[in-house]
Tab-separated table of C-alpha atoms in Angstrom:
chain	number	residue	atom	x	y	z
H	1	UNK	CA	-2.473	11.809	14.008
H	2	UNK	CA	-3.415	11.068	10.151
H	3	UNK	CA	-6.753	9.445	9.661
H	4	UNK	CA	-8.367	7.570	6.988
H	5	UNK	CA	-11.801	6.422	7.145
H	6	UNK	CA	-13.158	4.227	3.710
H	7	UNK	CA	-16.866	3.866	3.348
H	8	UNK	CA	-18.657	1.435	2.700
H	9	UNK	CA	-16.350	-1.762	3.579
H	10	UNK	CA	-17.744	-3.676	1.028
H	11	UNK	CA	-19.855	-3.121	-2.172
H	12	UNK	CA	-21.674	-5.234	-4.630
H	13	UNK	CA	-22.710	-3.902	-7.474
H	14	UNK	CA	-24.546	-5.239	-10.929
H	15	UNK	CA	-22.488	-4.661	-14.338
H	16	UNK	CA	-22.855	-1.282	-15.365
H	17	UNK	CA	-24.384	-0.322	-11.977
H	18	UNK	CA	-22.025	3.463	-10.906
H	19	UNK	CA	-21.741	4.315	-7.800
H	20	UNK	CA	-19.059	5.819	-5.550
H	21	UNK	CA	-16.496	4.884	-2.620
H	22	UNK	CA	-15.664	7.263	-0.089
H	23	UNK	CA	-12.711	8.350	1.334
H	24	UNK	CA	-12.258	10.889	4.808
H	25	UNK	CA	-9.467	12.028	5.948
H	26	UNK	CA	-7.909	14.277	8.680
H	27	UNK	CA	-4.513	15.288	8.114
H	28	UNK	CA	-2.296	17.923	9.130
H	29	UNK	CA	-1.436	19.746	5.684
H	30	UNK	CA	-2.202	17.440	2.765
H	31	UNK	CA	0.861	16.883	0.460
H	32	UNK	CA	-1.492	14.264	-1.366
H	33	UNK	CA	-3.805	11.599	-1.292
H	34	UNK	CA	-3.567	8.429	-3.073
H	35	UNK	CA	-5.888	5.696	-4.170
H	36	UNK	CA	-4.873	2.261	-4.973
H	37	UNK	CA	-6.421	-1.157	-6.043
H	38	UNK	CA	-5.463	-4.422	-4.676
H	39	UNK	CA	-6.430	-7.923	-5.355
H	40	UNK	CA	-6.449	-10.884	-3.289
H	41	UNK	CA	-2.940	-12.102	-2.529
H	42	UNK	CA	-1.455	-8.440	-4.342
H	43	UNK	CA	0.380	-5.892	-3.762
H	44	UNK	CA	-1.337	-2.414	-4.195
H	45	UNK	CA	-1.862	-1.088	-7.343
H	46	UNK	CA	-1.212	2.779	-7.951
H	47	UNK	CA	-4.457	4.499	-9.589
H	48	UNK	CA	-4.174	8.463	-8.896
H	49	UNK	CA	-2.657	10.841	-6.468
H	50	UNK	CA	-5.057	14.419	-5.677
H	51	UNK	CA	-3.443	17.454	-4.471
H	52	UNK	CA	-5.699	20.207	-4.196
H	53	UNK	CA	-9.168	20.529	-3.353
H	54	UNK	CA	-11.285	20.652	-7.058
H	55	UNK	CA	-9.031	18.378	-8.476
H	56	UNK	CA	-9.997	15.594	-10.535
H	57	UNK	CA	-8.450	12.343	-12.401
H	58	UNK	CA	-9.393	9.926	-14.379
H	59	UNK	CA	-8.717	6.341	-15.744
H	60	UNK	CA	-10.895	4.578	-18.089
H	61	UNK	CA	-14.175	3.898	-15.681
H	62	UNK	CA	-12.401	5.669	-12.380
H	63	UNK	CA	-12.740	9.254	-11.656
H	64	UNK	CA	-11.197	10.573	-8.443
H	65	UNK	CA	-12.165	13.574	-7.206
H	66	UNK	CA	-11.025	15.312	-3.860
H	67	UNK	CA	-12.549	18.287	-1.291
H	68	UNK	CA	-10.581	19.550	1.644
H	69	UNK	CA	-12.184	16.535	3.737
H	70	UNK	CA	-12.980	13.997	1.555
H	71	UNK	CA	-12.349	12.165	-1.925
H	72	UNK	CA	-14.555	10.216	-3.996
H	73	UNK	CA	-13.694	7.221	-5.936
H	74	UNK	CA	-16.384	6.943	-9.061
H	75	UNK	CA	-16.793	4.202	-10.874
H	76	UNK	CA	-18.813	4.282	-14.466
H	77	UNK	CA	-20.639	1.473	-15.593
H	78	UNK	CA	-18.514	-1.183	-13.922
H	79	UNK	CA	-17.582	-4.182	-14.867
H	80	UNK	CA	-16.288	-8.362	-13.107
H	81	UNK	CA	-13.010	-6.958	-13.416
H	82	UNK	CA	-12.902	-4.057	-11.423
H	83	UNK	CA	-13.641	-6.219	-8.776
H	84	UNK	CA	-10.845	-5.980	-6.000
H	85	UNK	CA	-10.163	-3.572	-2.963
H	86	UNK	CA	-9.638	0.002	-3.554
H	87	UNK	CA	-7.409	1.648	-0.368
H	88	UNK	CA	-7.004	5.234	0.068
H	89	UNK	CA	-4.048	6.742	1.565
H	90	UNK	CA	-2.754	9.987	2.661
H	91	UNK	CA	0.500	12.024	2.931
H	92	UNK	CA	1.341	15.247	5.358
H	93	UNK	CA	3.306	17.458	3.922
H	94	UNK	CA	7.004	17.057	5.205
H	95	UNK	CA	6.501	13.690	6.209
H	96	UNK	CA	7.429	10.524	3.766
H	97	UNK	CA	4.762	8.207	5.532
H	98	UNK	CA	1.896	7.344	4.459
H	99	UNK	CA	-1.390	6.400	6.435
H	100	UNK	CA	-3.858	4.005	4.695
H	101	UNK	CA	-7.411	3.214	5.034
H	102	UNK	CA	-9.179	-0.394	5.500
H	103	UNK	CA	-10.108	-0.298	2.006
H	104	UNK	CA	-13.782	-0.882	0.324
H	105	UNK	CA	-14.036	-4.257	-1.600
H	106	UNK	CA	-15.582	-3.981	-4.483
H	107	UNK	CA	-17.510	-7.151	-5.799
H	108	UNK	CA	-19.027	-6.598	-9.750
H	109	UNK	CA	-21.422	-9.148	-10.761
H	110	UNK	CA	-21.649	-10.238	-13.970
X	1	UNK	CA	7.250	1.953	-15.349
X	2	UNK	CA	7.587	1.761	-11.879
X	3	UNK	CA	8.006	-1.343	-11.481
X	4	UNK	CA	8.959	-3.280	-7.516
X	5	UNK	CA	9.339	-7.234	-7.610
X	6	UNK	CA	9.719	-8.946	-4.174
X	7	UNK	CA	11.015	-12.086	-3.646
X	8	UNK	CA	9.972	-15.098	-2.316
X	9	UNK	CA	6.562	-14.452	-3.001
X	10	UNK	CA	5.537	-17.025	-0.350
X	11	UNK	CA	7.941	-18.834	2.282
X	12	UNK	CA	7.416	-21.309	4.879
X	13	UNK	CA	9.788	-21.886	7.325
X	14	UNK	CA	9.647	-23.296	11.356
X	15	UNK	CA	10.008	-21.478	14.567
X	16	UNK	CA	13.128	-19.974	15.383
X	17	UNK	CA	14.739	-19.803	11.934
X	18	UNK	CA	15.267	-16.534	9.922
X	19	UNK	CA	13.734	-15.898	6.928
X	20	UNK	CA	14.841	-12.996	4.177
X	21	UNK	CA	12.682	-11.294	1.837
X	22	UNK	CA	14.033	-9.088	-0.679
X	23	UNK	CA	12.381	-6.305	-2.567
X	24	UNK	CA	13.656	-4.626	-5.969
X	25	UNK	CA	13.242	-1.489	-8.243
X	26	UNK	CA	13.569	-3.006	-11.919
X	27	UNK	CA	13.270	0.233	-13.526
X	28	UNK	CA	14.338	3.100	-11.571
X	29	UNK	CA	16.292	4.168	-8.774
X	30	UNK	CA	14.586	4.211	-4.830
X	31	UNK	CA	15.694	6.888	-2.919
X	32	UNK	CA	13.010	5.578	-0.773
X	33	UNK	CA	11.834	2.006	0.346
X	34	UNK	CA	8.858	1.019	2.718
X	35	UNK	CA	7.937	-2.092	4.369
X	36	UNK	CA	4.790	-2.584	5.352
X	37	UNK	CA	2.468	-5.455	6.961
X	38	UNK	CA	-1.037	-6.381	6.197
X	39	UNK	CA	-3.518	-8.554	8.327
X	40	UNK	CA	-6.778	-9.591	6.763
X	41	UNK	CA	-9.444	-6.972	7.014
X	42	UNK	CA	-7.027	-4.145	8.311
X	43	UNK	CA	-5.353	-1.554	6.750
X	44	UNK	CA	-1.585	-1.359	5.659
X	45	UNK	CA	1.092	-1.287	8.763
X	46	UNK	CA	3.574	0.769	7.765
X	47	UNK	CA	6.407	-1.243	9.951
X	48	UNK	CA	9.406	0.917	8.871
X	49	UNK	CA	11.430	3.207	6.352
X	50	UNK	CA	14.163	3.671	4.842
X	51	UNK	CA	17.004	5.540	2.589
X	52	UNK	CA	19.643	4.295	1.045
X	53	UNK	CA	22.960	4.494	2.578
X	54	UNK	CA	21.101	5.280	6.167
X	55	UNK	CA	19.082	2.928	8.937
X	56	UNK	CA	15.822	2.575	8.586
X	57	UNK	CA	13.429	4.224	10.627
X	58	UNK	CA	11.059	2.223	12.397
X	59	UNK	CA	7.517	2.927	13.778
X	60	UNK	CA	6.128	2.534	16.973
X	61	UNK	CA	6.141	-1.032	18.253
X	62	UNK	CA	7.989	-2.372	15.680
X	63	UNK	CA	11.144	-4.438	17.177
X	64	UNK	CA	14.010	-3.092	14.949
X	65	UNK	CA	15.965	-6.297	16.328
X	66	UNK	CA	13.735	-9.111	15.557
X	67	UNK	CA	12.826	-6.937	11.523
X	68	UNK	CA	16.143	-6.397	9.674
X	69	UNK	CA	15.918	-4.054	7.232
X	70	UNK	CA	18.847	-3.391	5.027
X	71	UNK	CA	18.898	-0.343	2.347
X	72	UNK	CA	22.429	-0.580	0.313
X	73	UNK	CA	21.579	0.283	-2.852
X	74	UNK	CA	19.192	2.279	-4.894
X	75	UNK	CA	17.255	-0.840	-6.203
X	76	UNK	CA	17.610	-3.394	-3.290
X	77	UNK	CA	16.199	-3.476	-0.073
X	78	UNK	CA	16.194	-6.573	2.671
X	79	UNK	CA	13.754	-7.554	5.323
X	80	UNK	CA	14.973	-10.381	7.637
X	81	UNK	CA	12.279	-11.848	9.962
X	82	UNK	CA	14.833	-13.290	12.683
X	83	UNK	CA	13.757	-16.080	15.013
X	84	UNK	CA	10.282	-16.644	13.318
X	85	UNK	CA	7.625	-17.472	15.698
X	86	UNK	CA	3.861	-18.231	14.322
X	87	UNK	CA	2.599	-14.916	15.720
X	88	UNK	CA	5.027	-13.312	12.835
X	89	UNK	CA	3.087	-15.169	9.911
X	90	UNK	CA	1.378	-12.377	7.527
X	91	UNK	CA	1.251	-10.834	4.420
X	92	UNK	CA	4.711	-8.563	3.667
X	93	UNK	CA	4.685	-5.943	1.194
X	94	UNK	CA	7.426	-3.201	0.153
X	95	UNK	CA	7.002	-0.157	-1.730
X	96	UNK	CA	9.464	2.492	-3.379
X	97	UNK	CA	9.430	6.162	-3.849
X	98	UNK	CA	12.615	7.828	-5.827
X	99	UNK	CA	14.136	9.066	-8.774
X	100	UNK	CA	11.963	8.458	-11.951
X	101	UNK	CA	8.168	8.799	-10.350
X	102	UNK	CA	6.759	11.179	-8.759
X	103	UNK	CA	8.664	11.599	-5.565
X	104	UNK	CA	6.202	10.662	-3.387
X	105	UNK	CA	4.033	8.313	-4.958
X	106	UNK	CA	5.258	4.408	-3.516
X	107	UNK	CA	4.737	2.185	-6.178
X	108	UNK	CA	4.538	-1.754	-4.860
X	109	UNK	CA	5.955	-4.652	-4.825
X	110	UNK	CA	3.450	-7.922	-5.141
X	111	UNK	CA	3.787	-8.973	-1.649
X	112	UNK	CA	5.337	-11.956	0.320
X	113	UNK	CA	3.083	-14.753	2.149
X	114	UNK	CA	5.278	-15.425	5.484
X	115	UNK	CA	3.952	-18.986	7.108
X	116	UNK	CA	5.838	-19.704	10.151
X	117	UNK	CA	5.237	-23.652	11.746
């Protein structure tokens, strides 16, 4: 069975304090993992999907990266609006479900 | 692009009535539509799947008679909650997969707060 474990379940952070979420997963044959955002009362928001191990994306402050057992979630010099819950999700290959993790919230004080 | 609206976004209704929630592709077509359930502090529970044109497929302890799920065209999907009862009350969300993303990225609707009296 798919497995997603998201470390730590909550973060606080100061403006322009980076740090990094975790993400570990057990799957059988990645076909790719996902990370999303999600406010209170939201649906989730898509940020990046990883394929391979060594790959990397990035959006303005967020850089995913991903390893054959984990994937990082960085975040550069954050700021109050970033705050929100980042989930991380991932796909077996032949299979259209997808298994998601508890999330970390993120809280960025000002 | 990629966008999924749902609709209501939050309903209250009493015991033992239906409720339906509908979810929509506004700018492509989804092969592919998900509905899933969220509880505070858990993850996402994927509740069931489905194609359009074919029944959903529903996951493990999900009652496929009590959670409707209707899949008849490539931007509409249905969930109908039938005979409410307070222990139903939670967060719904739907997501879509299909022709004009990347197959298997789900992209999500905004959710819909179910309150059942």
């Amino acid at each position: 069975e798919d497995q997603v474990t998201q470390s730590p379940e909550a973060l606080r952070l100061q403006e322009g304090e980076s740090s990094s979420l975790n993400c570990s997963y057990t799957v059988s044959g990645l076909r790719g993992l996902f990370w999303y955002r999600q406010d209170p009362g939201k649906g989730p928001e898509f940020l990046f999907t990883l394929y391979s191990a060594g790959e990397e994306k990035e959006k303005e402050r967020l850089k995913a990266t991903l390893t054959k057992k984990e994937s990082f979630l960085h975040i550069t010099a954050p700021k109050p609006e970033d705050s929100a819950t980042y989930l991380c999700a991932v796909q077996a290959k032949g299979y259209q479900k997808v298994t998601f993790g508890i999330g970390t919230k993120l809280q960025v004080i000002p | 692009g990629a966008v999924v609206s749902q609709h209501p976004s939050r309903v209250i209704c009493k015991s033992g009535t239906s409720v339906k929630i509908e979810c929509r592709s506004l700018d492509f077509q989804a092969t592919t539509m998900f509905w899933y359930r969220q509880f505070p502090k858990k993850s996402l529970m994927l509740m069931a799947t489905s194609n359009e044109g074919s029944k959903a497929t529903y996951e493990q302890g999900v009652e496929k008679d009590k959670f409707l799920i209707n899949h008849a065209s490539l931007t509409l999907s249905t969930l109908t909650v039938t005979s409410a009862h307070p222990e139903d009350s939670s967060f719904y969300i739907c997501s879509a997969a299909g022709e004009g993303t990347t197959l298997n990225e789900q992209f999500f609707g905004p959710g819909t707060r179910l309150t059942v009296l």
